[in-house]
Every structure is written in C-alpha cells, then in structure tokens.
Amino acid sequence: MGDRAAVTGGPDRKGGRPAVEILAPPAAAVAVAGAAVTVAVAAAHIVPAATWLPRFRAVCFPRLAGLGRPDHVALTFDDGPDPGSTPQFLDALDRLGVRATFFVLGESAVRFPELTRDIAERGHELAVHGWTHSRPWVPAPGRDLRETARAVHALHGITGRRPTWYRPPYGILTGGRWAAARRLGLRPVLWTAWGRDWTVDATAASVRATVHADLRGGGTILLHDSDRASSPGCWHAALGALPGLITASRNAGWRVGPLHEHGIAHDDCPGAPDAEAARPEERTPVPGRPAPHPT
C-alpha cells in the first residue's frame, strides 16, 4: 500500500472481519505537520520581539516601553558592571544627586562583586540584563530560563536583594526570554528614549540630542555604562551627556530617578506580577558588608 501500511485489529464480534484498520500517515503529511510545528515554534519565539519597535510598544505596551508618572523620568544603564567605566558613572551620578537603575550582566556581576555591591550601596537599583550579552536568534527557552535564573541568583547572592526588572540584550524580548522573566517574577521593561551611545561616532552632544528627540515626561532613558558590547570607548559619550540630560529634565519639571520610583503599577505582559508583588520589601543582610544605602 505504499506509504499507507495497513494495520488491522482482531476480528469483530460478528463475522471475523477486522474491527479496526489503522493507516500510517503518508510521508508528505508527516512533513507538513513537522513544518507546521517548526513555524509555530519560530512564531512563538520571534513574534514578541516585535515589541522592539518603539512606536508599536509605546502604543500597545506602554508599561513595557517604560512609561511611568508624567512628572518623572527613569534613568537606566545597560551592559555593566565594568571596572573601567562604571565607577565614573557612579561618581558623576553622586555629583548630580541622581539615582538610576543599572541592568547588569550576571557574568560581569559575579566577576566584579565589589563593584556590583558598590552600585547598590550608593543607592542605585540593580536589574537583570541576562547572564551574557547573547544574541537571541535561535529559540532556546530552556537556556533562556537557566541563564536568567542564574543572573537573578547572582544578584541576590551579592547584594542580598532579588531584582525586580529585566531588559534583554539588544532589547529583543523573544518568547523564551519573556517566559523566563515571568516565571522568575521579573518585570520586562525596555525604553522610550535612547542615546545611540554605543556607536563609534557618538559624542556627548549627539547623545543629548538623540535622547531629547524622544524624551517626554514619564519616559525611560537608555544609556550604557560599559563598552563591552559596543564600540571601544563609546561610554565616554554617555558620561559626558549626563549633566546636560539631568539639567534639561529638571528644567522641564521632571524628577530623574530609578525605575522603582517611576510609578509603573502594572505590567503589560499577561500573567506578570505587579511592581509591589515583584519587589521584596526587605533585604537579606550580606555578612561583612554594611547595609545598602537607602534609595
């Protein structure tokens, strides 16, 4: 019978005829079903990444975009901690009297635990940017969960406090990364304005102009305190832009601070916890370290 090999059951009760005839599916049908599964897996992986598009997420997922209180601007940094650059950002923020949210890589946090603790002890908020700055093109939900959990546990172990926020590398929130964040009680958040400070030709002036073009009250600024995943030395442009950005925001009547002060009460992600449920109120003391500076 070619592709349709017959398999017969035993005789029926009346006349000895086969009660059931089971036919194996044709090879073409198996191939079509396999292709359909592949397409479904790929869609589940990549469709959520459409939130990378700024206008789409601002309209359809405003909380994911980082839209909060209209009198506040959230200042965030990605890709650290980096001993060559992060301390300079911490000193500049101290001089400006501003606290921010640092989305750190777990691998770097473990490599530089003292610097990671210093970020928290100066009153800043630590958040998860992944374990490494990996590219998300191939679906790997198991890996996404393992690596995100590893970063969460690393930050908790170093600082005594579980992180609340998650921003995926490159801002590409695939299905696997979204699911991992939800399972770990993290709240994904991207940005409304960035400085393009990772490019080789970025300057303090270009970073300020690029941020200001999209910044409004309630917005979230994305900058980088490290050049680990970008052009060497480009962090100087972000550092140089900070005073002007803070001054302009204050002149517009906006308070600048971390995400936990931004007033994002609920998440757009279905099933994700709200901010108060996801953010622990108490910190676990870290032996041998002073209590973190209040934020």
XYZ file of C-alpha atoms in Angstrom, residues 81-95 102 114-116 118-119 122 124 225-226 235 239:
27
model
C 29.324 46.448 35.677
C 32.651 47.433 34.167
C 35.552 48.481 36.424
C 36.950 50.678 33.669
C 33.859 52.843 33.308
C 31.060 52.139 35.807
C 32.806 53.865 38.764
C 32.985 57.067 36.737
C 29.245 56.943 36.160
C 28.663 56.328 39.866
C 30.793 59.356 40.773
C 29.023 61.547 38.202
C 25.606 60.479 39.469
C 26.698 61.243 43.046
C 27.700 64.747 41.991
C 21.622 49.503 36.271
C 32.625 44.502 44.934
C 31.683 46.887 42.140
C 28.222 45.322 41.936
C 29.032 49.416 45.340
C 26.298 50.213 42.808
C 25.342 54.089 46.545
C 21.092 52.637 42.796
C 27.920 52.405 31.363
C 30.163 49.939 29.510
C 30.855 55.149 27.073
C 29.154 60.026 30.585
